[in-house]
């Protein structure tokens, strides 16, 4: 698979990128992903191909091995992948927005030069360790600690639900940890880079999950893990704030992925409605099916407009936190609703692993939870309305 063209800035270049990823998703991902999903196996060959295409480096400058594109280009790719499979799409989304972007946004020149070229090329993956077993949405309740001992940080604690953290090609995890106390009280939270294989740093076996079964998700453990003090990412005490800004961008990416799943449900349902016959007619001839699929298309279309709006504001340098929350909320709802309706259109076959809509149904729910639950999105929107 050849690399996509770099620096997608015009509508023609965006369309060329979209078409390239669509072709890859249909020809390379679709024929094999169900087997990976059933075996709960990470698709290394597909990740390698996406790396060769330049997808992991889309929003990263050419200086650090990227394609010199932008976040809108990444989201276009995520939507196309999401139409076929969410495990592959989330591997790309987390690899870029959570693995690469914290280093790209806040890292030193040395940190960028060390980690980004391999991540941008898909040769390695990065991960971000924020969530903890007792924290969930309350990321400020971080218990993992990092204390300076001479020229080293000593890290102790654990993280959970961390994507891309335990693959054979995972190279680094950015970890949030309490590094002190703020002057006015409260926890000082910083972000620290922990290379894979560092003594004391271990990962659990893969979780047994409802969906995203071909992606890598694990719990992380830190037992007196020592890394150089130069592994501090960004400013000490700003780790939580840094991650919140990364999360705003990531919500647009998750929205795009969600739209892909929602549109994939429409596409599969349309095909099936033409092929499946009942009472002597294709089921698409019946108004009950027509209206259901029409509603599915409305959801996908509306959610697409929402992530486009948020992405455009972001690229113009305008505030986009509220728009990102709206996009994530609307798109994840659309994915969940469309997957439920698509399964209904397929009837008994929708409950079989043989058909992709069953996989879509299992994958959709986490989109209402990961990178900020639907309740958190509503809280953010209300806050921006002055409530």
mmCIF file with all atom_site columns, N, CA, C and O in Angstrom, residues 4-5 8 10-26 53 55 58 72-84 263 267 304 307-308:
data_model
loop_
_atom_site.group_PDB
_atom_site.id
_atom_site.type_symbol
_atom_site.label_atom_id
_atom_site.label_alt_id
_atom_site.label_comp_id
_atom_site.label_asym_id
_atom_site.label_entity_id
_atom_site.label_seq_id
_atom_site.pdbx_PDB_ins_code
_atom_site.Cartn_x
_atom_site.Cartn_y
_atom_site.Cartn_z
_atom_site.occupancy
_atom_site.B_iso_or_equiv
_atom_site.pdbx_formal_charge
_atom_site.auth_seq_id
_atom_site.auth_comp_id
_atom_site.auth_asym_id
_atom_site.auth_atom_id
_atom_site.pdbx_PDB_model_num
ATOM 1   N N  . UNK A 1 4   ? -0.145  7.953  1.435  1.00 0.00 ? 4   UNK A N  1
ATOM 2   C CA . UNK A 1 4   ? -1.022  9.025  0.980  1.00 0.00 ? 4   UNK A CA 1
ATOM 3   C C  . UNK A 1 4   ? -0.178  10.266 0.740  1.00 0.00 ? 4   UNK A C  1
ATOM 4   O O  . UNK A 1 4   ? 0.933   10.409 1.249  1.00 0.00 ? 4   UNK A O  1
ATOM 5   N N  . UNK A 1 5   ? -0.697  11.184 -0.054 1.00 0.00 ? 5   UNK A N  1
ATOM 6   C CA . UNK A 1 5   ? 0.018   12.432 -0.298 1.00 0.00 ? 5   UNK A CA 1
ATOM 7   C C  . UNK A 1 5   ? 0.059   13.250 0.981  1.00 0.00 ? 5   UNK A C  1
ATOM 8   O O  . UNK A 1 5   ? -0.889  13.265 1.770  1.00 0.00 ? 5   UNK A O  1
ATOM 9   N N  . UNK A 1 8   ? -2.292  17.554 3.196  1.00 0.00 ? 8   UNK A N  1
ATOM 10  C CA . UNK A 1 8   ? -3.629  17.682 2.614  1.00 0.00 ? 8   UNK A CA 1
ATOM 11  C C  . UNK A 1 8   ? -4.250  18.991 3.074  1.00 0.00 ? 8   UNK A C  1
ATOM 12  O O  . UNK A 1 8   ? -4.600  19.159 4.221  1.00 0.00 ? 8   UNK A O  1
ATOM 13  N N  . UNK A 1 10  ? -6.190  21.151 0.513  1.00 0.00 ? 10  UNK A N  1
ATOM 14  C CA . UNK A 1 10  ? -7.288  21.538 -0.369 1.00 0.00 ? 10  UNK A CA 1
ATOM 15  C C  . UNK A 1 10  ? -8.358  20.466 -0.359 1.00 0.00 ? 10  UNK A C  1
ATOM 16  O O  . UNK A 1 10  ? -8.133  19.330 0.071  1.00 0.00 ? 10  UNK A O  1
ATOM 17  N N  . UNK A 1 11  ? -9.546  20.832 -0.847 1.00 0.00 ? 11  UNK A N  1
ATOM 18  C CA . UNK A 1 11  ? -10.635 19.869 -0.881 1.00 0.00 ? 11  UNK A CA 1
ATOM 19  C C  . UNK A 1 11  ? -10.279 18.674 -1.751 1.00 0.00 ? 11  UNK A C  1
ATOM 20  O O  . UNK A 1 11  ? -10.660 17.539 -1.462 1.00 0.00 ? 11  UNK A O  1
ATOM 21  N N  . UNK A 1 12  ? -9.519  18.914 -2.843 1.00 0.00 ? 12  UNK A N  1
ATOM 22  C CA . UNK A 1 12  ? -9.114  17.808 -3.707 1.00 0.00 ? 12  UNK A CA 1
ATOM 23  C C  . UNK A 1 12  ? -8.177  16.854 -2.975 1.00 0.00 ? 12  UNK A C  1
ATOM 24  O O  . UNK A 1 12  ? -8.277  15.626 -3.110 1.00 0.00 ? 12  UNK A O  1
ATOM 25  N N  . UNK A 1 13  ? -7.262  17.397 -2.183 1.00 0.00 ? 13  UNK A N  1
ATOM 26  C CA . UNK A 1 13  ? -6.328  16.550 -1.444 1.00 0.00 ? 13  UNK A CA 1
ATOM 27  C C  . UNK A 1 13  ? -7.038  15.782 -0.334 1.00 0.00 ? 13  UNK A C  1
ATOM 28  O O  . UNK A 1 13  ? -6.734  14.609 -0.086 1.00 0.00 ? 13  UNK A O  1
ATOM 29  N N  . UNK A 1 14  ? -7.970  16.434 0.332  1.00 0.00 ? 14  UNK A N  1
ATOM 30  C CA . UNK A 1 14  ? -8.756  15.736 1.342  1.00 0.00 ? 14  UNK A CA 1
ATOM 31  C C  . UNK A 1 14  ? -9.528  14.580 0.710  1.00 0.00 ? 14  UNK A C  1
ATOM 32  O O  . UNK A 1 14  ? -9.596  13.484 1.265  1.00 0.00 ? 14  UNK A O  1
ATOM 33  N N  . UNK A 1 15  ? -10.139 14.830 -0.438 1.00 0.00 ? 15  UNK A N  1
ATOM 34  C CA . UNK A 1 15  ? -10.916 13.789 -1.109 1.00 0.00 ? 15  UNK A CA 1
ATOM 35  C C  . UNK A 1 15  ? -10.017 12.644 -1.561 1.00 0.00 ? 15  UNK A C  1
ATOM 36  O O  . UNK A 1 15  ? -10.398 11.468 -1.473 1.00 0.00 ? 15  UNK A O  1
ATOM 37  N N  . UNK A 1 16  ? -8.826  12.958 -2.034 1.00 0.00 ? 16  UNK A N  1
ATOM 38  C CA . UNK A 1 16  ? -7.894  11.905 -2.442 1.00 0.00 ? 16  UNK A CA 1
ATOM 39  C C  . UNK A 1 16  ? -7.511  11.047 -1.237 1.00 0.00 ? 16  UNK A C  1
ATOM 40  O O  . UNK A 1 16  ? -7.420  9.809  -1.337 1.00 0.00 ? 16  UNK A O  1
ATOM 41  N N  . UNK A 1 17  ? -7.272  11.682 -0.095 1.00 0.00 ? 17  UNK A N  1
ATOM 42  C CA . UNK A 1 17  ? -6.962  10.940 1.124  1.00 0.00 ? 17  UNK A CA 1
ATOM 43  C C  . UNK A 1 17  ? -8.138  10.055 1.518  1.00 0.00 ? 17  UNK A C  1
ATOM 44  O O  . UNK A 1 17  ? -7.962  8.865  1.799  1.00 0.00 ? 17  UNK A O  1
ATOM 45  N N  . UNK A 1 18  ? -9.327  10.637 1.545  1.00 0.00 ? 18  UNK A N  1
ATOM 46  C CA . UNK A 1 18  ? -10.513 9.872  1.931  1.00 0.00 ? 18  UNK A CA 1
ATOM 47  C C  . UNK A 1 18  ? -10.693 8.646  1.042  1.00 0.00 ? 18  UNK A C  1
ATOM 48  O O  . UNK A 1 18  ? -10.938 7.527  1.520  1.00 0.00 ? 18  UNK A O  1
ATOM 49  N N  . UNK A 1 19  ? -10.551 8.845  -0.268 1.00 0.00 ? 19  UNK A N  1
ATOM 50  C CA . UNK A 1 19  ? -10.732 7.740  -1.209 1.00 0.00 ? 19  UNK A CA 1
ATOM 51  C C  . UNK A 1 19  ? -9.676  6.659  -1.029 1.00 0.00 ? 19  UNK A C  1
ATOM 52  O O  . UNK A 1 19  ? -9.960  5.460  -1.152 1.00 0.00 ? 19  UNK A O  1
ATOM 53  N N  . UNK A 1 20  ? -8.443  7.074  -0.724 1.00 0.00 ? 20  UNK A N  1
ATOM 54  C CA . UNK A 1 20  ? -7.368  6.107  -0.515 1.00 0.00 ? 20  UNK A CA 1
ATOM 55  C C  . UNK A 1 20  ? -7.639  5.240  0.707  1.00 0.00 ? 20  UNK A C  1
ATOM 56  O O  . UNK A 1 20  ? -7.465  4.017  0.677  1.00 0.00 ? 20  UNK A O  1
ATOM 57  N N  . UNK A 1 21  ? -8.079  5.884  1.789  1.00 0.00 ? 21  UNK A N  1
ATOM 58  C CA . UNK A 1 21  ? -8.363  5.129  3.012  1.00 0.00 ? 21  UNK A CA 1
ATOM 59  C C  . UNK A 1 21  ? -9.604  4.259  2.821  1.00 0.00 ? 21  UNK A C  1
ATOM 60  O O  . UNK A 1 21  ? -9.661  3.120  3.307  1.00 0.00 ? 21  UNK A O  1
ATOM 61  N N  . UNK A 1 22  ? -10.590 4.761  2.119  1.00 0.00 ? 22  UNK A N  1
ATOM 62  C CA . UNK A 1 22  ? -11.781 3.954  1.823  1.00 0.00 ? 22  UNK A CA 1
ATOM 63  C C  . UNK A 1 22  ? -11.399 2.681  1.075  1.00 0.00 ? 22  UNK A C  1
ATOM 64  O O  . UNK A 1 22  ? -11.864 1.581  1.397  1.00 0.00 ? 22  UNK A O  1
ATOM 65  N N  . UNK A 1 23  ? -10.540 2.824  0.084  1.00 0.00 ? 23  UNK A N  1
ATOM 66  C CA . UNK A 1 23  ? -10.097 1.673  -0.698 1.00 0.00 ? 23  UNK A CA 1
ATOM 67  C C  . UNK A 1 23  ? -9.352  0.673  0.182  1.00 0.00 ? 23  UNK A C  1
ATOM 68  O O  . UNK A 1 23  ? -9.567  -0.544 0.090  1.00 0.00 ? 23  UNK A O  1
ATOM 69  N N  . UNK A 1 24  ? -8.478  1.178  1.042  1.00 0.00 ? 24  UNK A N  1
ATOM 70  C CA . UNK A 1 24  ? -7.742  0.311  1.957  1.00 0.00 ? 24  UNK A CA 1
ATOM 71  C C  . UNK A 1 24  ? -8.690  -0.417 2.900  1.00 0.00 ? 24  UNK A C  1
ATOM 72  O O  . UNK A 1 24  ? -8.561  -1.634 3.129  1.00 0.00 ? 24  UNK A O  1
ATOM 73  N N  . UNK A 1 25  ? -9.666  0.317  3.451  1.00 0.00 ? 25  UNK A N  1
ATOM 74  C CA . UNK A 1 25  ? -10.596 -0.285 4.405  1.00 0.00 ? 25  UNK A CA 1
ATOM 75  C C  . UNK A 1 25  ? -11.410 -1.396 3.750  1.00 0.00 ? 25  UNK A C  1
ATOM 76  O O  . UNK A 1 25  ? -11.611 -2.468 4.341  1.00 0.00 ? 25  UNK A O  1
ATOM 77  N N  . UNK A 1 26  ? -11.873 -1.148 2.529  1.00 0.00 ? 26  UNK A N  1
ATOM 78  C CA . UNK A 1 26  ? -12.721 -2.136 1.854  1.00 0.00 ? 26  UNK A CA 1
ATOM 79  C C  . UNK A 1 26  ? -11.928 -3.337 1.356  1.00 0.00 ? 26  UNK A C  1
ATOM 80  O O  . UNK A 1 26  ? -12.393 -4.477 1.447  1.00 0.00 ? 26  UNK A O  1
ATOM 81  N N  . UNK A 1 53  ? 1.275   3.796  4.799  1.00 0.00 ? 53  UNK A N  1
ATOM 82  C CA . UNK A 1 53  ? 0.445   4.792  4.127  1.00 0.00 ? 53  UNK A CA 1
ATOM 83  C C  . UNK A 1 53  ? 0.639   6.192  4.700  1.00 0.00 ? 53  UNK A C  1
ATOM 84  O O  . UNK A 1 53  ? 0.229   7.183  4.095  1.00 0.00 ? 53  UNK A O  1
ATOM 85  N N  . UNK A 1 55  ? -0.643  7.106  7.734  1.00 0.00 ? 55  UNK A N  1
ATOM 86  C CA . UNK A 1 55  ? -1.817  7.525  8.505  1.00 0.00 ? 55  UNK A CA 1
ATOM 87  C C  . UNK A 1 55  ? -1.476  7.914  9.937  1.00 0.00 ? 55  UNK A C  1
ATOM 88  O O  . UNK A 1 55  ? -2.081  8.832  10.493 1.00 0.00 ? 55  UNK A O  1
ATOM 89  N N  . UNK A 1 58  ? -0.279  11.621 9.983  1.00 0.00 ? 58  UNK A N  1
ATOM 90  C CA . UNK A 1 58  ? -1.043  12.636 9.248  1.00 0.00 ? 58  UNK A CA 1
ATOM 91  C C  . UNK A 1 58  ? -0.934  14.042 9.841  1.00 0.00 ? 58  UNK A C  1
ATOM 92  O O  . UNK A 1 58  ? -0.631  14.992 9.107  1.00 0.00 ? 58  UNK A O  1
ATOM 93  N N  . UNK A 1 72  ? -7.934  17.447 10.672 1.00 0.00 ? 72  UNK A N  1
ATOM 94  C CA . UNK A 1 72  ? -9.088  17.162 9.817  1.00 0.00 ? 72  UNK A CA 1
ATOM 95  C C  . UNK A 1 72  ? -8.790  15.961 8.930  1.00 0.00 ? 72  UNK A C  1
ATOM 96  O O  . UNK A 1 72  ? -9.650  15.089 8.732  1.00 0.00 ? 72  UNK A O  1
ATOM 97  N N  . UNK A 1 73  ? -7.592  15.885 8.400  1.00 0.00 ? 73  UNK A N  1
ATOM 98  C CA . UNK A 1 73  ? -7.193  14.747 7.563  1.00 0.00 ? 73  UNK A CA 1
ATOM 99  C C  . UNK A 1 73  ? -7.239  13.453 8.367  1.00 0.00 ? 73  UNK A C  1
ATOM 100 O O  . UNK A 1 73  ? -7.711  12.412 7.881  1.00 0.00 ? 73  UNK A O  1
ATOM 101 N N  . UNK A 1 74  ? -6.741  13.495 9.609  1.00 0.00 ? 74  UNK A N  1
ATOM 102 C CA . UNK A 1 74  ? -6.803  12.313 10.460 1.00 0.00 ? 74  UNK A CA 1
ATOM 103 C C  . UNK A 1 74  ? -8.243  11.865 10.664 1.00 0.00 ? 74  UNK A C  1
ATOM 104 O O  . UNK A 1 74  ? -8.553  10.675 10.572 1.00 0.00 ? 74  UNK A O  1
ATOM 105 N N  . UNK A 1 75  ? -9.128  12.807 10.912 1.00 0.00 ? 75  UNK A N  1
ATOM 106 C CA . UNK A 1 75  ? -10.527 12.464 11.167 1.00 0.00 ? 75  UNK A CA 1
ATOM 107 C C  . UNK A 1 75  ? -11.194 11.880 9.932  1.00 0.00 ? 75  UNK A C  1
ATOM 108 O O  . UNK A 1 75  ? -12.044 10.978 10.047 1.00 0.00 ? 75  UNK A O  1
ATOM 109 N N  . UNK A 1 76  ? -10.846 12.374 8.760  1.00 0.00 ? 76  UNK A N  1
ATOM 110 C CA . UNK A 1 76  ? -11.371 11.777 7.533  1.00 0.00 ? 76  UNK A CA 1
ATOM 111 C C  . UNK A 1 76  ? -10.966 10.305 7.439  1.00 0.00 ? 76  UNK A C  1
ATOM 112 O O  . UNK A 1 76  ? -11.777 9.438  7.080  1.00 0.00 ? 76  UNK A O  1
ATOM 113 N N  . UNK A 1 77  ? -9.714  10.020 7.754  1.00 0.00 ? 77  UNK A N  1
ATOM 114 C CA . UNK A 1 77  ? -9.240  8.635  7.720  1.00 0.00 ? 77  UNK A CA 1
ATOM 115 C C  . UNK A 1 77  ? -9.970  7.783  8.748  1.00 0.00 ? 77  UNK A C  1
ATOM 116 O O  . UNK A 1 77  ? -10.356 6.636  8.464  1.00 0.00 ? 77  UNK A O  1
ATOM 117 N N  . UNK A 1 78  ? -10.187 8.320  9.932  1.00 0.00 ? 78  UNK A N  1
ATOM 118 C CA . UNK A 1 78  ? -10.870 7.570  10.982 1.00 0.00 ? 78  UNK A CA 1
ATOM 119 C C  . UNK A 1 78  ? -12.304 7.244  10.597 1.00 0.00 ? 78  UNK A C  1
ATOM 120 O O  . UNK A 1 78  ? -12.803 6.142  10.872 1.00 0.00 ? 78  UNK A O  1
ATOM 121 N N  . UNK A 1 79  ? -12.985 8.187  9.952  1.00 0.00 ? 79  UNK A N  1
ATOM 122 C CA . UNK A 1 79  ? -14.360 7.911  9.537  1.00 0.00 ? 79  UNK A CA 1
ATOM 123 C C  . UNK A 1 79  ? -14.412 6.765  8.531  1.00 0.00 ? 79  UNK A C  1
ATOM 124 O O  . UNK A 1 79  ? -15.252 5.869  8.636  1.00 0.00 ? 79  UNK A O  1
ATOM 125 N N  . UNK A 1 80  ? -13.497 6.781  7.577  1.00 0.00 ? 80  UNK A N  1
ATOM 126 C CA . UNK A 1 80  ? -13.504 5.712  6.568  1.00 0.00 ? 80  UNK A CA 1
ATOM 127 C C  . UNK A 1 80  ? -13.181 4.354  7.186  1.00 0.00 ? 80  UNK A C  1
ATOM 128 O O  . UNK A 1 80  ? -13.800 3.347  6.846  1.00 0.00 ? 80  UNK A O  1
ATOM 129 N N  . UNK A 1 81  ? -12.217 4.308  8.088  1.00 0.00 ? 81  UNK A N  1
ATOM 130 C CA . UNK A 1 81  ? -11.907 3.053  8.763  1.00 0.00 ? 81  UNK A CA 1
ATOM 131 C C  . UNK A 1 81  ? -13.076 2.595  9.633  1.00 0.00 ? 81  UNK A C  1
ATOM 132 O O  . UNK A 1 81  ? -13.400 1.407  9.700  1.00 0.00 ? 81  UNK A O  1
ATOM 133 N N  . UNK A 1 82  ? -13.726 3.559  10.303 1.00 0.00 ? 82  UNK A N  1
ATOM 134 C CA . UNK A 1 82  ? -14.845 3.234  11.172 1.00 0.00 ? 82  UNK A CA 1
ATOM 135 C C  . UNK A 1 82  ? -16.028 2.636  10.437 1.00 0.00 ? 82  UNK A C  1
ATOM 136 O O  . UNK A 1 82  ? -16.826 1.899  11.032 1.00 0.00 ? 82  UNK A O  1
ATOM 137 N N  . UNK A 1 83  ? -16.154 2.924  9.164  1.00 0.00 ? 83  UNK A N  1
ATOM 138 C CA . UNK A 1 83  ? -17.248 2.328  8.381  1.00 0.00 ? 83  UNK A CA 1
ATOM 139 C C  . UNK A 1 83  ? -17.100 0.822  8.262  1.00 0.00 ? 83  UNK A C  1
ATOM 140 O O  . UNK A 1 83  ? -18.084 0.113  8.030  1.00 0.00 ? 83  UNK A O  1
ATOM 141 N N  . UNK A 1 84  ? -15.889 0.338  8.400  1.00 0.00 ? 84  UNK A N  1
ATOM 142 C CA . UNK A 1 84  ? -15.598 -1.089 8.229  1.00 0.00 ? 84  UNK A CA 1
ATOM 143 C C  . UNK A 1 84  ? -15.306 -1.769 9.558  1.00 0.00 ? 84  UNK A C  1
ATOM 144 O O  . UNK A 1 84  ? -15.810 -2.852 9.838  1.00 0.00 ? 84  UNK A O  1
ATOM 145 N N  . UNK A 1 263 ? -22.338 5.375  9.746  1.00 0.00 ? 263 UNK A N  1
ATOM 146 C CA . UNK A 1 263 ? -22.521 5.293  8.298  1.00 0.00 ? 263 UNK A CA 1
ATOM 147 C C  . UNK A 1 263 ? -22.344 3.858  7.803  1.00 0.00 ? 263 UNK A C  1
ATOM 148 O O  . UNK A 1 263 ? -23.035 3.420  6.877  1.00 0.00 ? 263 UNK A O  1
ATOM 149 N N  . UNK A 1 267 ? -24.814 1.749  5.352  1.00 0.00 ? 267 UNK A N  1
ATOM 150 C CA . UNK A 1 267 ? -24.361 1.084  4.126  1.00 0.00 ? 267 UNK A CA 1
ATOM 151 C C  . UNK A 1 267 ? -24.701 -0.399 4.135  1.00 0.00 ? 267 UNK A C  1
ATOM 152 O O  . UNK A 1 267 ? -25.190 -0.947 3.132  1.00 0.00 ? 267 UNK A O  1
ATOM 153 N N  . UNK A 1 304 ? -21.955 13.939 11.287 1.00 0.00 ? 304 UNK A N  1
ATOM 154 C CA . UNK A 1 304 ? -20.816 14.321 10.442 1.00 0.00 ? 304 UNK A CA 1
ATOM 155 C C  . UNK A 1 304 ? -20.677 15.850 10.408 1.00 0.00 ? 304 UNK A C  1
ATOM 156 O O  . UNK A 1 304 ? -19.559 16.384 10.496 1.00 0.00 ? 304 UNK A O  1
ATOM 157 N N  . UNK A 1 307 ? -18.929 16.991 13.690 1.00 0.00 ? 307 UNK A N  1
ATOM 158 C CA . UNK A 1 307 ? -17.469 16.879 13.824 1.00 0.00 ? 307 UNK A CA 1
ATOM 159 C C  . UNK A 1 307 ? -16.756 17.772 12.824 1.00 0.00 ? 307 UNK A C  1
ATOM 160 O O  . UNK A 1 307 ? -15.672 18.303 13.130 1.00 0.00 ? 307 UNK A O  1
ATOM 161 N N  . UNK A 1 308 ? -17.341 17.983 11.650 1.00 0.00 ? 308 UNK A N  1
ATOM 162 C CA . UNK A 1 308 ? -16.740 18.927 10.695 1.00 0.00 ? 308 UNK A CA 1
ATOM 163 C C  . UNK A 1 308 ? -16.681 20.334 11.299 1.00 0.00 ? 308 UNK A C  1
ATOM 164 O O  . UNK A 1 308 ? -15.665 21.026 11.176 1.00 0.00 ? 308 UNK A O  1
#
